PDB file of C-alpha atoms in Angstrom:
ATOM      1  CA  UNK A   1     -26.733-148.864  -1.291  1.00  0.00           C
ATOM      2  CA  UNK A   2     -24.874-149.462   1.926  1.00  0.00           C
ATOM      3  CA  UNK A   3     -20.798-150.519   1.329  1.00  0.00           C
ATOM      4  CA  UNK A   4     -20.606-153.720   0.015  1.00  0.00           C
ATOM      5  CA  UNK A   5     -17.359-153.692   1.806  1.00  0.00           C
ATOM      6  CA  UNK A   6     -19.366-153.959   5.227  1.00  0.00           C
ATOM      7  CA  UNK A   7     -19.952-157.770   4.439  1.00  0.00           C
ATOM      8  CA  UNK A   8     -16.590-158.381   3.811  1.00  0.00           C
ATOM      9  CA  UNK A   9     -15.703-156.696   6.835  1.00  0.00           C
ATOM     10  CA  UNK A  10     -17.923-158.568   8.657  1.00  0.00           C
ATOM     11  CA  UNK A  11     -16.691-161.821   7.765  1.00  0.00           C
ATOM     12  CA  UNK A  12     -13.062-161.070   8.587  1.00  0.00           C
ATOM     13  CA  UNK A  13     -13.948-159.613  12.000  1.00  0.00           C
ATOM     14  CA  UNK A  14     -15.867-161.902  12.740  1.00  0.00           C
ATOM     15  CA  UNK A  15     -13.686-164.759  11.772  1.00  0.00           C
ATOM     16  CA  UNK A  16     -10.707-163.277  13.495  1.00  0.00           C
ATOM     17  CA  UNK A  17     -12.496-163.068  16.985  1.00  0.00           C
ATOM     18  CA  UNK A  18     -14.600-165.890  16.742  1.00  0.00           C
ATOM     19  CA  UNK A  19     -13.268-168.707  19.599  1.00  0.00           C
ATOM     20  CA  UNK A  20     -13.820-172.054  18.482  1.00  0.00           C
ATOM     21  CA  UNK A  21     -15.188-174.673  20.702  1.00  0.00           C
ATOM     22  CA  UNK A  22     -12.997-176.716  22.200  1.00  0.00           C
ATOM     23  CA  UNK A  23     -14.082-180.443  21.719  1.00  0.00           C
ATOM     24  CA  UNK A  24     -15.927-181.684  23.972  1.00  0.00           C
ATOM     25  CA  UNK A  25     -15.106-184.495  26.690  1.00  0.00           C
ATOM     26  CA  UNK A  26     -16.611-185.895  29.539  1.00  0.00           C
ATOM     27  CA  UNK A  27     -19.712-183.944  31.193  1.00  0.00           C
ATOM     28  CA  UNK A  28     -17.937-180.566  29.582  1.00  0.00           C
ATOM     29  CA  UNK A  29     -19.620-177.945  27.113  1.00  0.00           C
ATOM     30  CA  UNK A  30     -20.891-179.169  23.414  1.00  0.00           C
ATOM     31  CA  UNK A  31     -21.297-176.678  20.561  1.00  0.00           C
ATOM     32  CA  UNK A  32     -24.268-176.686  18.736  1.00  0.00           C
ATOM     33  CA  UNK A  33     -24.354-177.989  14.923  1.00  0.00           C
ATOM     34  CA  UNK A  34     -25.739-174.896  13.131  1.00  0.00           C
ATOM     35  CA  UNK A  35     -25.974-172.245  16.056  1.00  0.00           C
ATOM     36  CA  UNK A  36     -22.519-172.394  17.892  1.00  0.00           C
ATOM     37  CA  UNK A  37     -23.949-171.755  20.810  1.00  0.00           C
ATOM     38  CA  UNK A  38     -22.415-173.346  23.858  1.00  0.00           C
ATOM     39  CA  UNK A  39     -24.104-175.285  26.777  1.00  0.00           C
ATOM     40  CA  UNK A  40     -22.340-176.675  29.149  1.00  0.00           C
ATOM     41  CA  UNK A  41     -24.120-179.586  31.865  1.00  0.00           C
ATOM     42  CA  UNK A  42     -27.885-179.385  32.768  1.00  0.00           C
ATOM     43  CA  UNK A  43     -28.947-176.378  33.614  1.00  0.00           C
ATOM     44  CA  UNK A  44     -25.887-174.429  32.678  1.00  0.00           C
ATOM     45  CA  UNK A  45     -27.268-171.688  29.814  1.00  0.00           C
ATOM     46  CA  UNK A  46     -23.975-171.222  27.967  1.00  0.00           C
ATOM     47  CA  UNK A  47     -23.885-168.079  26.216  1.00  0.00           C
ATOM     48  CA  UNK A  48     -27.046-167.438  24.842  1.00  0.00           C
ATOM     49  CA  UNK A  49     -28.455-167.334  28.127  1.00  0.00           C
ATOM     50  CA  UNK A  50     -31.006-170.166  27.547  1.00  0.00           C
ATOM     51  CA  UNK A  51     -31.399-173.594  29.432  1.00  0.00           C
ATOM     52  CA  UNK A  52     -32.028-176.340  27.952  1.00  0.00           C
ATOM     53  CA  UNK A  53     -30.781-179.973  27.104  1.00  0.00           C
ATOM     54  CA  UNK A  54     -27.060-180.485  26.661  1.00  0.00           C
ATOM     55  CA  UNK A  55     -25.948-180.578  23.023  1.00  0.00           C
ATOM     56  CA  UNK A  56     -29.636-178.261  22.328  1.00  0.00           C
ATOM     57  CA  UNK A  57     -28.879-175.117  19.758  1.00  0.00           C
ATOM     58  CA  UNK A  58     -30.197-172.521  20.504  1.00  0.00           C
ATOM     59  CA  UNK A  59     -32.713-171.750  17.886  1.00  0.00           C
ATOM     60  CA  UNK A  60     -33.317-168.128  16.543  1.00  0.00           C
ATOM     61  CA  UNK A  61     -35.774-166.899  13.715  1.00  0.00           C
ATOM     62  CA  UNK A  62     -36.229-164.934  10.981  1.00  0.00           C
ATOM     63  CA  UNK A  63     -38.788-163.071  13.085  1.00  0.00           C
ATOM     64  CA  UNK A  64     -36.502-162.410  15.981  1.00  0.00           C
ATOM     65  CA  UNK A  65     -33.548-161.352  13.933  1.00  0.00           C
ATOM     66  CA  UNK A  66     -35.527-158.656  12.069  1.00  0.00           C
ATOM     67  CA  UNK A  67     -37.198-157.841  15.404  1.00  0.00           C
ATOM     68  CA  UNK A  68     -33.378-157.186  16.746  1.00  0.00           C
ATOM     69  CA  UNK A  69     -32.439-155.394  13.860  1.00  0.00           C
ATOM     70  CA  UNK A  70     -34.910-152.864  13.820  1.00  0.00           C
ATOM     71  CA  UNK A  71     -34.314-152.134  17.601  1.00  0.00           C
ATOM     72  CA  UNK A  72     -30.992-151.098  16.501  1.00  0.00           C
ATOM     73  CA  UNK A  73     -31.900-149.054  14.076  1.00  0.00           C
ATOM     74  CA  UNK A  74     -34.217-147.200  15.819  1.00  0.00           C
ATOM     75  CA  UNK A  75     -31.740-147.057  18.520  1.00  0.00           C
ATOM     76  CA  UNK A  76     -28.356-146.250  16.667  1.00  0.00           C
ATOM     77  CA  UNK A  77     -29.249-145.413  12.787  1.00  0.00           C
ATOM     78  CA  UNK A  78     -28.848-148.134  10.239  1.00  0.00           C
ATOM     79  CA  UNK A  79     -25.603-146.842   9.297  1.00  0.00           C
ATOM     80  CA  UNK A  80     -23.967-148.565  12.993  1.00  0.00           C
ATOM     81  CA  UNK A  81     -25.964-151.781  11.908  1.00  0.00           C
ATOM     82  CA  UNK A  82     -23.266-154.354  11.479  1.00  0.00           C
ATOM     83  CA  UNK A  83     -23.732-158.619  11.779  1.00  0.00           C
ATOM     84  CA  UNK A  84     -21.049-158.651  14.448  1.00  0.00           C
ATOM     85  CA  UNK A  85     -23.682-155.920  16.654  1.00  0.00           C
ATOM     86  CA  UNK A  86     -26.799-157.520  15.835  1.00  0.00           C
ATOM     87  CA  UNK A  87     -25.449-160.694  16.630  1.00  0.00           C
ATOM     88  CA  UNK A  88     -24.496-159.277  19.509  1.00  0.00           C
ATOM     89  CA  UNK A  89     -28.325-158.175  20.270  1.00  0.00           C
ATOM     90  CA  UNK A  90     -29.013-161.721  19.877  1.00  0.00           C
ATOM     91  CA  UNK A  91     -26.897-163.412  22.181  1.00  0.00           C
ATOM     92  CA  UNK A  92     -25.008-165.216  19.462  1.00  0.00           C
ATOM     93  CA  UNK A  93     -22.173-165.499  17.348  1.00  0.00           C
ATOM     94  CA  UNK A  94     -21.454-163.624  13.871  1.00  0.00           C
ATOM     95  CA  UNK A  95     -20.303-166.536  12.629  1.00  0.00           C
ATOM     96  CA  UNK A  96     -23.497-168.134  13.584  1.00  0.00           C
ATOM     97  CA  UNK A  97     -25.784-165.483  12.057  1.00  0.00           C
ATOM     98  CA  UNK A  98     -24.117-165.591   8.989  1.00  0.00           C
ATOM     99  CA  UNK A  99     -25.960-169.184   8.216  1.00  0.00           C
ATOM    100  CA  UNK A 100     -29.224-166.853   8.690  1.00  0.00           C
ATOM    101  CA  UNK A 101     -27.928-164.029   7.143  1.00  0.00           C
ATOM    102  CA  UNK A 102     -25.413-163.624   4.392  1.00  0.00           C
ATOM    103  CA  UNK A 103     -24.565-159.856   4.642  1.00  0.00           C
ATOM    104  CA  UNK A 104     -26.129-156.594   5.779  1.00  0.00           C
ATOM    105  CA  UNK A 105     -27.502-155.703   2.161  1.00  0.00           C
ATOM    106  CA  UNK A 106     -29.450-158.724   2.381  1.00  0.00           C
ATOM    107  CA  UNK A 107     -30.605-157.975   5.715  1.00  0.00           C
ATOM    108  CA  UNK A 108     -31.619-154.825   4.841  1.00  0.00           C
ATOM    109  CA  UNK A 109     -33.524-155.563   1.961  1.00  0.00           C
ATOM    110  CA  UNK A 110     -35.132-158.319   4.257  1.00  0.00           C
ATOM    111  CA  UNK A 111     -36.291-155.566   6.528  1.00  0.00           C
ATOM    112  CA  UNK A 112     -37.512-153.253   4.378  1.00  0.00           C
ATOM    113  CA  UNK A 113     -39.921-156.103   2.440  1.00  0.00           C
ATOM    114  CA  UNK A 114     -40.645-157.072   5.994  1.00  0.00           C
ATOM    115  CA  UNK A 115     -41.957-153.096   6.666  1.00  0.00           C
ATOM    116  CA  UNK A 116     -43.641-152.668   3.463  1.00  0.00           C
ATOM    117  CA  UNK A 117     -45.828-155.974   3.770  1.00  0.00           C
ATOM    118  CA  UNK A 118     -47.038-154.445   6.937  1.00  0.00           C
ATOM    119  CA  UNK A 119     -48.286-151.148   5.441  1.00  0.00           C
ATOM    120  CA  UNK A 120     -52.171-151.814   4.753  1.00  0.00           C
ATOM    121  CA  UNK A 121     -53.413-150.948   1.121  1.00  0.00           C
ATOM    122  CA  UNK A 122     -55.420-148.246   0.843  1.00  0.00           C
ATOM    123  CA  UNK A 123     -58.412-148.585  -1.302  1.00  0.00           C
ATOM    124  CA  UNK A 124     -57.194-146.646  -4.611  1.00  0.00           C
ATOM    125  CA  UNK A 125     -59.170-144.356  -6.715  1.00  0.00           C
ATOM    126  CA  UNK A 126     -60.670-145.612 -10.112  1.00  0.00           C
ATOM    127  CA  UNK A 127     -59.180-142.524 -12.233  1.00  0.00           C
ATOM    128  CA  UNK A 128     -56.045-143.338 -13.025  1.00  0.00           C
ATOM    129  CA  UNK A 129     -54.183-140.169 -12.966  1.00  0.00           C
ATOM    130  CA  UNK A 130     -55.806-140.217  -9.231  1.00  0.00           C
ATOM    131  CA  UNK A 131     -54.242-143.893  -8.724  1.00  0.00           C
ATOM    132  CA  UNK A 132     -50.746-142.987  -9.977  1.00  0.00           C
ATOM    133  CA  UNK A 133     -50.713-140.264  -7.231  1.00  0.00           C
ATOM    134  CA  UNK A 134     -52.409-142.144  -4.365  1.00  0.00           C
ATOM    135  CA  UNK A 135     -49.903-144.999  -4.881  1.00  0.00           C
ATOM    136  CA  UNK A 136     -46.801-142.675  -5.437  1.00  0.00           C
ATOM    137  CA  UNK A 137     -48.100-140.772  -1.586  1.00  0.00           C
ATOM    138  CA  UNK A 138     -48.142-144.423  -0.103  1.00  0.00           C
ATOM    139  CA  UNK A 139     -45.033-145.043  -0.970  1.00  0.00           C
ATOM    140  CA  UNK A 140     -43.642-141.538   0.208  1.00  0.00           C
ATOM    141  CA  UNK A 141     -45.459-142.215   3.432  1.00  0.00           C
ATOM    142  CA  UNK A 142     -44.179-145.646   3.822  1.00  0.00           C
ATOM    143  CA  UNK A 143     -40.838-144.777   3.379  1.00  0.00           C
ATOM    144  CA  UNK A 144     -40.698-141.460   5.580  1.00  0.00           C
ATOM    145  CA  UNK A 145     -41.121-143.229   8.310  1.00  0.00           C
ATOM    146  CA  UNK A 146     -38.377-145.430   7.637  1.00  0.00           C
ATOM    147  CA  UNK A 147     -36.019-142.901   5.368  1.00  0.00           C
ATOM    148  CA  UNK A 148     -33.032-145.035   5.932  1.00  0.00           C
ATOM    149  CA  UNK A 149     -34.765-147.378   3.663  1.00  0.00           C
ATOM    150  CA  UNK A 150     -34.765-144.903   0.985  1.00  0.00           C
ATOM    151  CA  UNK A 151     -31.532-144.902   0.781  1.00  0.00           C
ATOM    152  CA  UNK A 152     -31.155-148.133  -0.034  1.00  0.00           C
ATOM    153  CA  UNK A 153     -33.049-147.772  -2.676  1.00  0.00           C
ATOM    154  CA  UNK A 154     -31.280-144.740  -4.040  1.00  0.00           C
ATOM    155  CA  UNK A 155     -29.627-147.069  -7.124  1.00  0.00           C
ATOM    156  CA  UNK A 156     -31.894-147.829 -10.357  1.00  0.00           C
ATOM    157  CA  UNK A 157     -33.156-151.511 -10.215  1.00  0.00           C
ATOM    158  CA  UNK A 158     -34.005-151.881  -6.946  1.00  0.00           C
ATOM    159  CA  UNK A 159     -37.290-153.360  -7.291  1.00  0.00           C
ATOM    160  CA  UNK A 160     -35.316-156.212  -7.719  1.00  0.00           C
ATOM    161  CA  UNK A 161     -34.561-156.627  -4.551  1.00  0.00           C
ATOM    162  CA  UNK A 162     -38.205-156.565  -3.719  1.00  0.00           C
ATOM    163  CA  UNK A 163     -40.878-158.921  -2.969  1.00  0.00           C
ATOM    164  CA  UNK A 164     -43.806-159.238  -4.873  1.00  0.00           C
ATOM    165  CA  UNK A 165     -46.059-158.917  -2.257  1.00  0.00           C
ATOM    166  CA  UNK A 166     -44.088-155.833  -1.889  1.00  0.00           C
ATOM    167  CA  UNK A 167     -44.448-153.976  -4.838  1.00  0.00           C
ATOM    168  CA  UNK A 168     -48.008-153.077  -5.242  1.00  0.00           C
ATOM    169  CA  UNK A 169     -47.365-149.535  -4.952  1.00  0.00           C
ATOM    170  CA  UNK A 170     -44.945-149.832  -8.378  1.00  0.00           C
ATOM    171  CA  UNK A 171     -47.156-151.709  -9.850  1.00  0.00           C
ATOM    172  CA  UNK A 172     -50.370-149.375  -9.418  1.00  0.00           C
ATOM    173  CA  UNK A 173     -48.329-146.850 -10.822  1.00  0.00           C
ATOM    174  CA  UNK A 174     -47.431-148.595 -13.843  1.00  0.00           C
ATOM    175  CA  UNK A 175     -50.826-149.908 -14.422  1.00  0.00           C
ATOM    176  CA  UNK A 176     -52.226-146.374 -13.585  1.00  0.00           C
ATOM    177  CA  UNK A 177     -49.791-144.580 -16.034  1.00  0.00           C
ATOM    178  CA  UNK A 178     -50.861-147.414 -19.009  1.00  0.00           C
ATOM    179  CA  UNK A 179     -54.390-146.970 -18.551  1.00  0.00           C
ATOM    180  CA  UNK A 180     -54.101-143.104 -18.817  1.00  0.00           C
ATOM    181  CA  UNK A 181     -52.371-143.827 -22.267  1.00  0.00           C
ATOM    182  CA  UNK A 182     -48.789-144.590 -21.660  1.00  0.00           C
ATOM    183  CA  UNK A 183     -47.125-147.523 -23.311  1.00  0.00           C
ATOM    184  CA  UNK A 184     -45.448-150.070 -21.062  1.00  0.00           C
ATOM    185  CA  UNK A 185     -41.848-148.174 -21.723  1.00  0.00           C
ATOM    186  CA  UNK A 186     -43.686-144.662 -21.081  1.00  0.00           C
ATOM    187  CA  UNK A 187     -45.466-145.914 -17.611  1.00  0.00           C
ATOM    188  CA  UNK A 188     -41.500-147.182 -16.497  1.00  0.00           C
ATOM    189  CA  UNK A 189     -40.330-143.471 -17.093  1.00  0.00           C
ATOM    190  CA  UNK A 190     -43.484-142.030 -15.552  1.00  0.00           C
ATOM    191  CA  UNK A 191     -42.791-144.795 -12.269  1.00  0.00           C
ATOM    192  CA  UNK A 192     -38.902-143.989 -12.028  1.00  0.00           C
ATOM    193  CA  UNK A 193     -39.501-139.726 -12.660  1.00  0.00           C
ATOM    194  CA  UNK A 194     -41.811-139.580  -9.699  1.00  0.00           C
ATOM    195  CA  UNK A 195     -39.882-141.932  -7.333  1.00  0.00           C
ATOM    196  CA  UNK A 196     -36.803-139.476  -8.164  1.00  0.00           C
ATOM    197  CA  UNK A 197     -38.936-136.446  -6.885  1.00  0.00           C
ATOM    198  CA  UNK A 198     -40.510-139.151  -3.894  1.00  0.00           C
ATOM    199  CA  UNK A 199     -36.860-140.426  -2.816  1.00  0.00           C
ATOM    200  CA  UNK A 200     -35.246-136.875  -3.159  1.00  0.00           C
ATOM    201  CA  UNK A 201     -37.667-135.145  -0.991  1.00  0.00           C
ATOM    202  CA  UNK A 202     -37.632-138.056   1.769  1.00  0.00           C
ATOM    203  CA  UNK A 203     -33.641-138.199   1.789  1.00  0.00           C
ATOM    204  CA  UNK A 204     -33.656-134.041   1.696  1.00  0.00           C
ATOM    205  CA  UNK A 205     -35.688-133.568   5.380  1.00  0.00           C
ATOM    206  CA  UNK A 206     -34.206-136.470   6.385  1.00  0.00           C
ATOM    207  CA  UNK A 207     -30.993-134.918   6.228  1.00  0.00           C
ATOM    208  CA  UNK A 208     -31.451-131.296   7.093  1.00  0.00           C
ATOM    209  CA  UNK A 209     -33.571-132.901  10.300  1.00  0.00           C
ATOM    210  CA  UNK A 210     -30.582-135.260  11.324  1.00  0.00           C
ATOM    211  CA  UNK A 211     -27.593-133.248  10.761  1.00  0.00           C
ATOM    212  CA  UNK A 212     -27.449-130.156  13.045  1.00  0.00           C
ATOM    213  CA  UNK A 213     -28.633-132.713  15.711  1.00  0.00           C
ATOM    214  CA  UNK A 214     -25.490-134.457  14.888  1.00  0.00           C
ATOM    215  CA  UNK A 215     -23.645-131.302  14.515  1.00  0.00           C
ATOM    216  CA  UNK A 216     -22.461-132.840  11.109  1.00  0.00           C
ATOM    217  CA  UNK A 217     -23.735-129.548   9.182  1.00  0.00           C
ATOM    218  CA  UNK A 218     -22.239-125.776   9.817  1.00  0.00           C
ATOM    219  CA  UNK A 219     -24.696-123.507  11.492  1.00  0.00           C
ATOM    220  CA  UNK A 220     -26.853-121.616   9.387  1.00  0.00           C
ATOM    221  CA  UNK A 221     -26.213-118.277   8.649  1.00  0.00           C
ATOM    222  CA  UNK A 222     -28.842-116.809  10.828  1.00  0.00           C
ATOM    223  CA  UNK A 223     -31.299-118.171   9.470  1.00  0.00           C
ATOM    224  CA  UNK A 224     -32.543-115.013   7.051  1.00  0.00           C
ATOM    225  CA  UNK A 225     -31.824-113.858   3.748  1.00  0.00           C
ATOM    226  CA  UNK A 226     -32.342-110.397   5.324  1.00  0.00           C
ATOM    227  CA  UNK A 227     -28.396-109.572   4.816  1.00  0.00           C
ATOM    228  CA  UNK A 228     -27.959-109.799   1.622  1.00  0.00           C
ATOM    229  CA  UNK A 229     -27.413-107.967  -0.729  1.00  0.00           C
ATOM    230  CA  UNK A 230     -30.438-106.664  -2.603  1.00  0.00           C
ATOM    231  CA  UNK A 231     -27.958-105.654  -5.734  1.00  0.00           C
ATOM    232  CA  UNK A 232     -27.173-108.940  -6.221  1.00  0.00           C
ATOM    233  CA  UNK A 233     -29.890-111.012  -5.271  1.00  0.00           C
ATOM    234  CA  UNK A 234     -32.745-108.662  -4.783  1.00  0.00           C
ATOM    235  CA  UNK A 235     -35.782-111.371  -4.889  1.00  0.00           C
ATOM    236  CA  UNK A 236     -34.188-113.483  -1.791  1.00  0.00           C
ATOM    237  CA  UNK A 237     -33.361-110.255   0.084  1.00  0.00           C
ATOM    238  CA  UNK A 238     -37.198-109.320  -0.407  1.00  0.00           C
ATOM    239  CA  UNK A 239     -37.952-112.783   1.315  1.00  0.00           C
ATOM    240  CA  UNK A 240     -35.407-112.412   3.691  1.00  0.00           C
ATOM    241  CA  UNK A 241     -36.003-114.070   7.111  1.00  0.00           C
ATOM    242  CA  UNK A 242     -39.171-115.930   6.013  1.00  0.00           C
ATOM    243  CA  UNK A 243     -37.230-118.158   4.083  1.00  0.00           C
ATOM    244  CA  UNK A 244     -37.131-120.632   6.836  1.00  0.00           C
ATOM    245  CA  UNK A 245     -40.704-120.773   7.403  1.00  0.00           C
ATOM    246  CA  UNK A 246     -41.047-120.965   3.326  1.00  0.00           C
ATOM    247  CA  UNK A 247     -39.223-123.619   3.006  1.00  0.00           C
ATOM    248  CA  UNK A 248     -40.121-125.978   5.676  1.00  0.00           C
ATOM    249  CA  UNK A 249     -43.406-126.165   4.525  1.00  0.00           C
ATOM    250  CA  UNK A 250     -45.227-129.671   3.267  1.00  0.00           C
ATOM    251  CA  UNK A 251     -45.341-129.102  -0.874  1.00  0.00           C
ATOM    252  CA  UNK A 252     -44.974-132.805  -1.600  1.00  0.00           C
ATOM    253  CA  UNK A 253     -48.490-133.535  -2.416  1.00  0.00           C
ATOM    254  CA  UNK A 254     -48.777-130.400  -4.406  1.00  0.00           C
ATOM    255  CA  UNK A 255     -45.403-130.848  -6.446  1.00  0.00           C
ATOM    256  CA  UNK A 256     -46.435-134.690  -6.897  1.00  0.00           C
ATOM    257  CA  UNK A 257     -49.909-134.070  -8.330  1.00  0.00           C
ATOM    258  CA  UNK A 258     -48.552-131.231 -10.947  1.00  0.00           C
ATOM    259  CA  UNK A 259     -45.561-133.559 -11.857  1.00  0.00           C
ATOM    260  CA  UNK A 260     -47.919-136.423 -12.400  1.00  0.00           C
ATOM    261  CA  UNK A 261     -50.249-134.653 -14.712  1.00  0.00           C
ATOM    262  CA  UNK A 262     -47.340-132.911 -16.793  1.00  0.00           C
ATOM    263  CA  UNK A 263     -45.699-136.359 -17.163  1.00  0.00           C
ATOM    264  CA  UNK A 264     -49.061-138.767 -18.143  1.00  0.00           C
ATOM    265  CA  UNK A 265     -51.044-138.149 -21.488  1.00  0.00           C
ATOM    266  CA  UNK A 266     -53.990-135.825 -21.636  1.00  0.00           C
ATOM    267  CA  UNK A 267     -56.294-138.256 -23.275  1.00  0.00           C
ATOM    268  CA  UNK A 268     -59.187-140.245 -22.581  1.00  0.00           C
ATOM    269  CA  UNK A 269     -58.372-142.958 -19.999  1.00  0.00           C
ATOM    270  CA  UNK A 270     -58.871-146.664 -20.858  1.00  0.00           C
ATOM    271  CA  UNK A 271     -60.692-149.486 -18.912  1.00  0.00           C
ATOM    272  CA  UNK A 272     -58.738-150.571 -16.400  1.00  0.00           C
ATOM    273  CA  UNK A 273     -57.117-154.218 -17.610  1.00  0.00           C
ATOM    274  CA  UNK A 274     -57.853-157.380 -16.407  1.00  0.00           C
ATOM    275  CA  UNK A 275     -56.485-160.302 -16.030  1.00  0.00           C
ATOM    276  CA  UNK A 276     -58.292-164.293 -16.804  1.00  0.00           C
TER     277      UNK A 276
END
């Protein structure tokens, strides 16, 4: 999860810099109630660069706040994602986002159900063992394209944090593990083993795609296992340079399919359960 000291952070910053209004008088600037935005006489847009009546506040959604945030994401990483640079995006004050927004864990979280509930839902397979897996593969592909988000989600009990709408993928899982047999306890171990091997993978390329871009990660050592020493190590010296290539290859759904069957029961799957 990202530093709960961020928020904190935040707050000071933002309280430290933050001018007050002065108070109004005669013809001059008004502050607005539950924005802070300023706008001085007709036609003056103040600073969020908006005309409109004297006194007006300049209003800003949910919608166009998430909208902002994911522009900087994409732009700088979610790591540089801070209320005082968003706001910033927005052509407002921190202190005026914060009665949006109460701290970047919260806006992440708001994202992330945000990008989920736009994901369509594939049509899933009546087997269940089939199920578990197609639901476990949308949620690796929703999340690779986003893999910052899987990182938030690194700590146990984060479907918590999630909407209902949100968490159909979990819950196919679970439903998929207890119709091949498991008990309700069993299909939560099954769920949080494969999201383990889902999250690791996604955070793992991630990673080893971002970091000699950033020159964060020392140069490999030519790339080839060709040096070694066979003595020592003779079955990686046999692979030698084709390690590389051997490694960068797509074994997700194969790894996810053979962990799914080795951790649900060989027996007889049940009906499917309803609900009245």
């Amino acid at each position: 999860m990202p530093d709960a000291r961020e928020t904190s952070d935040a707050r000071e910053t933002s309280d430290a810099r933050e001018t007050p209004a002065p108070k109004p008088q005669d013809g001059a600037a008004r502050t607005g109630s539950r924005t802070g935005s300023r706008t001085g006489p007709a036609g003056d847009t103040g600073r969020s660069g908006h005309t409109g009546r004297t006194g007006r506040p300049r209003l800003t959604s949910r919608a166009e706040i998430l909208a902002a945030a994911r522009r900087l994401i994409d732009r700088d990483g979610w790591e540089k994602l801070t209320i005082r640079r968003l706001a910033a995006e927005l052509g407002i004050g921190a202190t005026t986002l914060y009665h949006h927004i109460r701290s970047k864990d919260e806006l992440l979280v708001l994202l992330l159900n945000h990008h989920v509930d736009q994901i369509a839902h594939p049509q899933l397979p009546d087997d269940p063992r089939d199920r578990v897996v197609a639901a476990a593969t949308a949620l690796h592909d929703a999340l690779a394209d986003w893999p910052w988000a899987a990182e938030i989600l690194t700590a146990d009990g984060f479907v918590g944090l999630l909407d209902a709408s949100a968490l159909w993928m979990v819950e196919a899982v679970v439903a998929g593990a207890e119709d091949c047999g498991c008990t309700p306890d069993q299909a939560v171990d099954v769920f949080r083993d494969l999201w383990y091997y889902t999250v690791g993978e996604i955070l793992v390329r991630a990673h080893s795609a971002r970091r000699p871009a950033e020159g964060t990660h020392p140069a490999p050592r030519g790339a080839s296992f060709s040096d070694l020493d066979a003595t020592q190590v003779p079955r990686l010296a046999a692979i030698g340079d084709r390690w590389p290539e051997l490694a960068a290859r797509d074994t997700y759904p194969r790894g996810l399919r053979a962990f799914a069957d080795a951790l649900l029961p060989h027996a007889p799957p049940t009906a499917p359960r309803t609900t009245d």
